[in-house]
Tab-separated table of C-alpha atoms in Angstrom:
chain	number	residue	atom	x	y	z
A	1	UNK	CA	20.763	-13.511	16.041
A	2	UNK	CA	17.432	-15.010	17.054
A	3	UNK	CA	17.564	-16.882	20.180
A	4	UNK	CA	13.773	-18.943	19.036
A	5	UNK	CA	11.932	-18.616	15.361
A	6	UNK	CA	11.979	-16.213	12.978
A	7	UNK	CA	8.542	-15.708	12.041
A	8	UNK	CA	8.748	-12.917	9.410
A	9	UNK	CA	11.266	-10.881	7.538
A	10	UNK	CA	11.255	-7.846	4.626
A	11	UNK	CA	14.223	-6.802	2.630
A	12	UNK	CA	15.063	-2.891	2.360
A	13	UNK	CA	17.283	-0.314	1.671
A	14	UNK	CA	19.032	2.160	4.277
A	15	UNK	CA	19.848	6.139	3.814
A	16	UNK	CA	23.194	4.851	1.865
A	17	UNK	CA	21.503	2.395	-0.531
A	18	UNK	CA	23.031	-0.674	1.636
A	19	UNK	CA	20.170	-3.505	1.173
A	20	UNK	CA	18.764	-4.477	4.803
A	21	UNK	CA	17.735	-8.147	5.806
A	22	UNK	CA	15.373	-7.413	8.540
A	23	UNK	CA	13.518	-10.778	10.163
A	24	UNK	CA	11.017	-10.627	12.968
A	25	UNK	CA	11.327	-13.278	16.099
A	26	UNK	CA	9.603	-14.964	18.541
A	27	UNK	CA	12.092	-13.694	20.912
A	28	UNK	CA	10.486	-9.964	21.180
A	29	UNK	CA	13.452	-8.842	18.865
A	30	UNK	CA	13.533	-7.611	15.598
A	31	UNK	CA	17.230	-8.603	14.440
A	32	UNK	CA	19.176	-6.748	11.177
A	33	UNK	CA	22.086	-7.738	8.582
A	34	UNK	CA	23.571	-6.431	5.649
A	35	UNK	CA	22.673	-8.168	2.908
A	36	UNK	CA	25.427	-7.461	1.332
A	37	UNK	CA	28.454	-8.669	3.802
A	38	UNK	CA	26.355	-10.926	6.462
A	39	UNK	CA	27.266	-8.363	9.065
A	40	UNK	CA	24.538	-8.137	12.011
A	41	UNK	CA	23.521	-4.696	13.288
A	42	UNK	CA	22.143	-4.113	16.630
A	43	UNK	CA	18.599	-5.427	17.132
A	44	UNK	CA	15.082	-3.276	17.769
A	45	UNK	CA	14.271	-4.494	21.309
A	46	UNK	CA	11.104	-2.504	21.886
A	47	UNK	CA	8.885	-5.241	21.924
A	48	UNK	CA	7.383	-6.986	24.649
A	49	UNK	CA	6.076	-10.500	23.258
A	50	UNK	CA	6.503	-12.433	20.266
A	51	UNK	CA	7.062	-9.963	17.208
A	52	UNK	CA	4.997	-11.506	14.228
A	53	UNK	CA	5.317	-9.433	10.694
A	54	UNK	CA	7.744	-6.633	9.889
A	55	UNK	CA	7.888	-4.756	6.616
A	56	UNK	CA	9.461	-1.486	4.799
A	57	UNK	CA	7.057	1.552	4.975
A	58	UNK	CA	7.943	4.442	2.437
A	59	UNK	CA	6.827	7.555	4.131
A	60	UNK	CA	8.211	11.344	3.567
A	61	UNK	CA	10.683	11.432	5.512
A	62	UNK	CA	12.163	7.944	4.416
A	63	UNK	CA	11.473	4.247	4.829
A	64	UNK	CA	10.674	3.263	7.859
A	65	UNK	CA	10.228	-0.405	9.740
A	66	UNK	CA	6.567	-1.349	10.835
A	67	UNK	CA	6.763	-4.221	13.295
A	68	UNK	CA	3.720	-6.015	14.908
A	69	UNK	CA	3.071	-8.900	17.241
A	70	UNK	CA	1.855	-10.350	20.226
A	71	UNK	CA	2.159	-7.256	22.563
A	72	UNK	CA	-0.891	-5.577	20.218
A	73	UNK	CA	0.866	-2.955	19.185
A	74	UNK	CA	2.253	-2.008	15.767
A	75	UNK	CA	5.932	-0.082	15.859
A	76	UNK	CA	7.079	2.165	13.338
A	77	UNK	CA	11.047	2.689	13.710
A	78	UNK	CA	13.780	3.875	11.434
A	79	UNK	CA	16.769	1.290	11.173
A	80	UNK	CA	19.390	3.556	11.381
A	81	UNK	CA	18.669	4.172	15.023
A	82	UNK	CA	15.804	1.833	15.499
A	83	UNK	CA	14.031	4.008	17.802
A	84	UNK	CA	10.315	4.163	17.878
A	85	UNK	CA	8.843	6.897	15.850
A	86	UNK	CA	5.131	5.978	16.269
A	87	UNK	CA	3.018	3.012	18.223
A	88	UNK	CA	-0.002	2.079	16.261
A	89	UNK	CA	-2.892	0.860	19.194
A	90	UNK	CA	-6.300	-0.138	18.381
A	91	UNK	CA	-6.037	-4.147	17.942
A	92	UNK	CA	-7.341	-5.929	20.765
A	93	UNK	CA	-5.504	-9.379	20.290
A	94	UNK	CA	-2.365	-10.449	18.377
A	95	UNK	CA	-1.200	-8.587	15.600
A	96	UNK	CA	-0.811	-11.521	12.808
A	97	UNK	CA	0.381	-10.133	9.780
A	98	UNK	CA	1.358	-6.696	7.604
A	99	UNK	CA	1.096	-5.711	4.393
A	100	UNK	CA	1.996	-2.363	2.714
A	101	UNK	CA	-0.658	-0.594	-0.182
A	102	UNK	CA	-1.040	2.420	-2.176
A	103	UNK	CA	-4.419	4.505	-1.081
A	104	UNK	CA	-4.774	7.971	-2.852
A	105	UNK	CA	-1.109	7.847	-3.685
A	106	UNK	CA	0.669	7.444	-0.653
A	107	UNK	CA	1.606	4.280	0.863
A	108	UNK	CA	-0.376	2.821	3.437
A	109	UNK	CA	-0.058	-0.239	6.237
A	110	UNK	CA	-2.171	-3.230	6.180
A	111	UNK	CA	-2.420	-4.879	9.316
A	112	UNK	CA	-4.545	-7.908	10.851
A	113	UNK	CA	-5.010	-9.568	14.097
A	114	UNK	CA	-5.985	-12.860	15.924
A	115	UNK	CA	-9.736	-12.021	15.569
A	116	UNK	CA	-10.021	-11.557	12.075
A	117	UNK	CA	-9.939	-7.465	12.233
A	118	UNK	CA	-8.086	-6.234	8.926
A	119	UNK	CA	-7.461	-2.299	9.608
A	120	UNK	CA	-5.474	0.341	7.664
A	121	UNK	CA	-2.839	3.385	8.775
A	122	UNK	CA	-1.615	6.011	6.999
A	123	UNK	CA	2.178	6.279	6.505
A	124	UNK	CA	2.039	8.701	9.101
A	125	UNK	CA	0.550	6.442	11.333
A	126	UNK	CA	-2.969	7.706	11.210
A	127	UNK	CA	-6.086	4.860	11.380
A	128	UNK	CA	-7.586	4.958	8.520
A	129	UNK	CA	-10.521	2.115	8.863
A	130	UNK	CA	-11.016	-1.122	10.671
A	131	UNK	CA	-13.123	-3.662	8.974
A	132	UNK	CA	-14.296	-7.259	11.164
A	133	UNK	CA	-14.027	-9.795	8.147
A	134	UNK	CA	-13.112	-13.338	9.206
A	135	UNK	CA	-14.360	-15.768	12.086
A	136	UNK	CA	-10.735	-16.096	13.106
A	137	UNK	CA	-7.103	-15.529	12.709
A	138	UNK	CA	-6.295	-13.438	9.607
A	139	UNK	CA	-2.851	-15.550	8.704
A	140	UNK	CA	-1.884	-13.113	5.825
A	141	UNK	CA	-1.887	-10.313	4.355
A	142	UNK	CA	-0.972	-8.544	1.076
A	143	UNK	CA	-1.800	-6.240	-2.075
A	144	UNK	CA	-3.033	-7.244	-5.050
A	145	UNK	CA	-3.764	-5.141	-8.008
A	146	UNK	CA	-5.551	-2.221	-6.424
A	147	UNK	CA	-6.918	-4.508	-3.133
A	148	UNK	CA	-5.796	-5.600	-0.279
A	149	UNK	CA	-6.152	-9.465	0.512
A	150	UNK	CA	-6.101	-11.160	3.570
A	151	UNK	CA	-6.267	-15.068	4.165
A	152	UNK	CA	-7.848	-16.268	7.231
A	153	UNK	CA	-8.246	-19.341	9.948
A	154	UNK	CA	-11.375	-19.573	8.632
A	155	UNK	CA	-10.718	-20.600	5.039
A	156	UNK	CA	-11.592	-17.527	3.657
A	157	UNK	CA	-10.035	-14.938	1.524
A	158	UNK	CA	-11.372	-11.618	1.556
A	159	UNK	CA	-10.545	-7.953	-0.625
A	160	UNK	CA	-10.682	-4.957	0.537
A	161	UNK	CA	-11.002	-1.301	-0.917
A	162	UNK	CA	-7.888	0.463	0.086
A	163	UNK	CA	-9.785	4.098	0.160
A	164	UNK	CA	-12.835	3.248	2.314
A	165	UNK	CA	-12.113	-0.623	3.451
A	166	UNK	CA	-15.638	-1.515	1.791
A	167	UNK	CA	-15.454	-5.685	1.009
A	168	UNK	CA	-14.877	-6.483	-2.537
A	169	UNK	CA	-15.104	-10.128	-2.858
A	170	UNK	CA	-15.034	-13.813	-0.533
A	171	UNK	CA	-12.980	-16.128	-2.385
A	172	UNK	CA	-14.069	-19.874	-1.394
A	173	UNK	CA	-12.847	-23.085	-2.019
A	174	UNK	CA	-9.994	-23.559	0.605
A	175	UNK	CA	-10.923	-26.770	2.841
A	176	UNK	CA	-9.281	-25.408	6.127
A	177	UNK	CA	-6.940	-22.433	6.721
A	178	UNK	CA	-5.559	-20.139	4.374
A	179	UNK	CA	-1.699	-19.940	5.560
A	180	UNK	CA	-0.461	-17.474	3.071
A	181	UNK	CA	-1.314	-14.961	-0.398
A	182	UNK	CA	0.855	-13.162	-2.888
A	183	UNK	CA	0.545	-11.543	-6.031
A	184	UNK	CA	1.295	-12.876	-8.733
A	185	UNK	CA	2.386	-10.937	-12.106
A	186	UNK	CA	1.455	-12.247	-15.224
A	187	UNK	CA	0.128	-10.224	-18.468
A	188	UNK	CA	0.848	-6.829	-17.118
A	189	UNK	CA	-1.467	-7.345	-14.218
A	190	UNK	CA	-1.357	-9.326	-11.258
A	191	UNK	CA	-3.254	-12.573	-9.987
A	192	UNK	CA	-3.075	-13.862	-6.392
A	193	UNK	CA	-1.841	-17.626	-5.071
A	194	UNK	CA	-2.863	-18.751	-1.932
A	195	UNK	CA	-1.854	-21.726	-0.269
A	196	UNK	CA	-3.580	-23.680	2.404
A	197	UNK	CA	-4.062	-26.220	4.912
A	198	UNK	CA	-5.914	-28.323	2.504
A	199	UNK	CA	-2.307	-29.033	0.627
A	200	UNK	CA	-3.138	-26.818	-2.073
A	201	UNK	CA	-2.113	-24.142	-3.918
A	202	UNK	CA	-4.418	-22.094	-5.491
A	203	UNK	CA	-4.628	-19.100	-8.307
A	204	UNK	CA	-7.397	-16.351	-8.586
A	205	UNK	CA	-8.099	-13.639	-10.544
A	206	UNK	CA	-8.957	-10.888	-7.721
A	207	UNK	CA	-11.129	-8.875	-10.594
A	208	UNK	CA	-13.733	-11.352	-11.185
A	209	UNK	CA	-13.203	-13.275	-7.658
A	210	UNK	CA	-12.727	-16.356	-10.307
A	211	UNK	CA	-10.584	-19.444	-9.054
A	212	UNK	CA	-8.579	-19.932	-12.230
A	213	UNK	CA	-6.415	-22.992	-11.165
A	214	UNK	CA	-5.507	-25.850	-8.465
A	215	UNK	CA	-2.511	-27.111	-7.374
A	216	UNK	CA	-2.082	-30.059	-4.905
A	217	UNK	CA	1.363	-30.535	-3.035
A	218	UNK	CA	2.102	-33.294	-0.922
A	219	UNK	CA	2.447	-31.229	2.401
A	220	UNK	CA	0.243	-28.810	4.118
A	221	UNK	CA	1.471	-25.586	2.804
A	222	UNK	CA	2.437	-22.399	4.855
A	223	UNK	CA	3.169	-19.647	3.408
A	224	UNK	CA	4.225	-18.020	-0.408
A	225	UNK	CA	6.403	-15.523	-2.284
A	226	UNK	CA	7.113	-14.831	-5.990
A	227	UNK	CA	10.457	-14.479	-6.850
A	228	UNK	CA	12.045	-14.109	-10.269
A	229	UNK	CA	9.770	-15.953	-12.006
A	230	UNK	CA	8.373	-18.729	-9.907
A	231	UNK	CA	6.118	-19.045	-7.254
A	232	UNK	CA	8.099	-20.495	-4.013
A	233	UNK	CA	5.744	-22.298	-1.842
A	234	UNK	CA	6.629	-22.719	2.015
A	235	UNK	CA	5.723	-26.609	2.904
A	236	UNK	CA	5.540	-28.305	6.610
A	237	UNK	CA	8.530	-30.200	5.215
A	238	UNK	CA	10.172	-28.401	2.490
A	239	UNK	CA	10.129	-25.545	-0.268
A	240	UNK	CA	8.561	-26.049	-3.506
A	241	UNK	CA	9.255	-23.469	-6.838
A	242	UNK	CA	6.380	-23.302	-9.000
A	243	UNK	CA	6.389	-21.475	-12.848
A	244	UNK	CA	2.949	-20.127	-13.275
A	245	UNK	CA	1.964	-20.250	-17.127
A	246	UNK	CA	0.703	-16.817	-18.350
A	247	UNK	CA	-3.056	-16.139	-17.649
């Protein structure tokens, strides 16, 4: 396993179906189980630094593993042999955090670095756009509705247009930094949480930009995913599970 923190992890499945726990560490190493028996497959050691965000990429010729961190370069590996297919270059500081989109029907990568850059590769590794949104770190990344949202150092969250990268919408009221952002299905569509410095957690409607409803938790909070039904919230000390009432 990890020999220091884990600082991201995806779920996916391999050529057989067998569901993959994949988790990203500050050890250079991207490490793999089975989800299904525990059992721990050989790591992806092709990383030179701290390896911040990994997710599953669909592309044609199967899902691969996208990888990014402090060594500035995004990786794009299958896990059956976890060689590198493709090295994504064009970030000048650390890559902070992936995301994966639809543009035009195929699926895309979302990624964002230290300096606020948000930029977006095809499947095949192509660049697509690079867009210079926030004042500092971009701490998160993900897709909402037809967007793509990013959280930043700055206290800002910012969509983006998928096709062309154009800015959407600034959503303000965070008092600090904006540590993580999810969608959020409700209705048949989604919303997006964010959670924050500021101990907050926070609900928008990414169509109108609206802020729609505030949370306050006792701890600063760092980071969120919905699962099932509830919205689990990543604290400084502790996990919090939140059921979000229909919008």
């Amino acid at each position: 396993g990890h020999k220091k923190y884990i600082d991201g992890a995806c779920v996916l499945a391999d050529n057989d179906g067998e569901p993959l726990l994949v988790a990203a560490g500050s050890d250079g190493n991207v490490q793999m189980w089975s989800a299904t028996s525990g059992e721990h497959i050989e790591p992806m050691t092709e990383h030179f630094d701290s390896v911040n965000a990994v997710r599953a990429l669909p592309s044609d010729g199967g899902t691969m593993i996208a990888s990014a961190g402090d060594d500035v370069t995004i990786r794009l590996w299958r896990p059956l042999d976890r060689k590198v297919r493709e090295g994504l270059t064009g970030h000048t500081d650390w890559v902070t955090a992936l995301a994966v989109t639809v543009r035009d029907g195929r699926s895309a990568l979302a990624s964002a670095d230290k300096e606020g850059t948000v930029r977006l590769w095809d499947s095949d590794g192509a660049a697509l756009w690079s867009e210079h949104g926030h004042s500092d770190a971009v701490n998160a990344l993900c897709a909402v509705g037809s967007l793509i949202a990013s959280a930043g150092a700055d206290g800002f969250i910012r969509l983006w247009e998928p096709v062309d990268g154009r800015p959407r919408a600034a959503l303000v009221g965070h008092i600090g930094a904006v540590n993580g952002i999810c969608a959020v299905p409700s209705g048949g569509r989604e919303f997006l949480a964010s959670v924050g410095a500021d101990r907050t957690v926070r609900l928008w409607d990414p169509e109108t930009g609206r802020m729609l409803q505030v949370i306050p938790v006792h701890h600063p909070a760092l980071s969120c995913h919905f699962v099932g039904d509830r919205l689990v919230v990543g604290l400084s000390q502790g996990l919090l599970a939140l059921a979000i009432a229909g919008q």
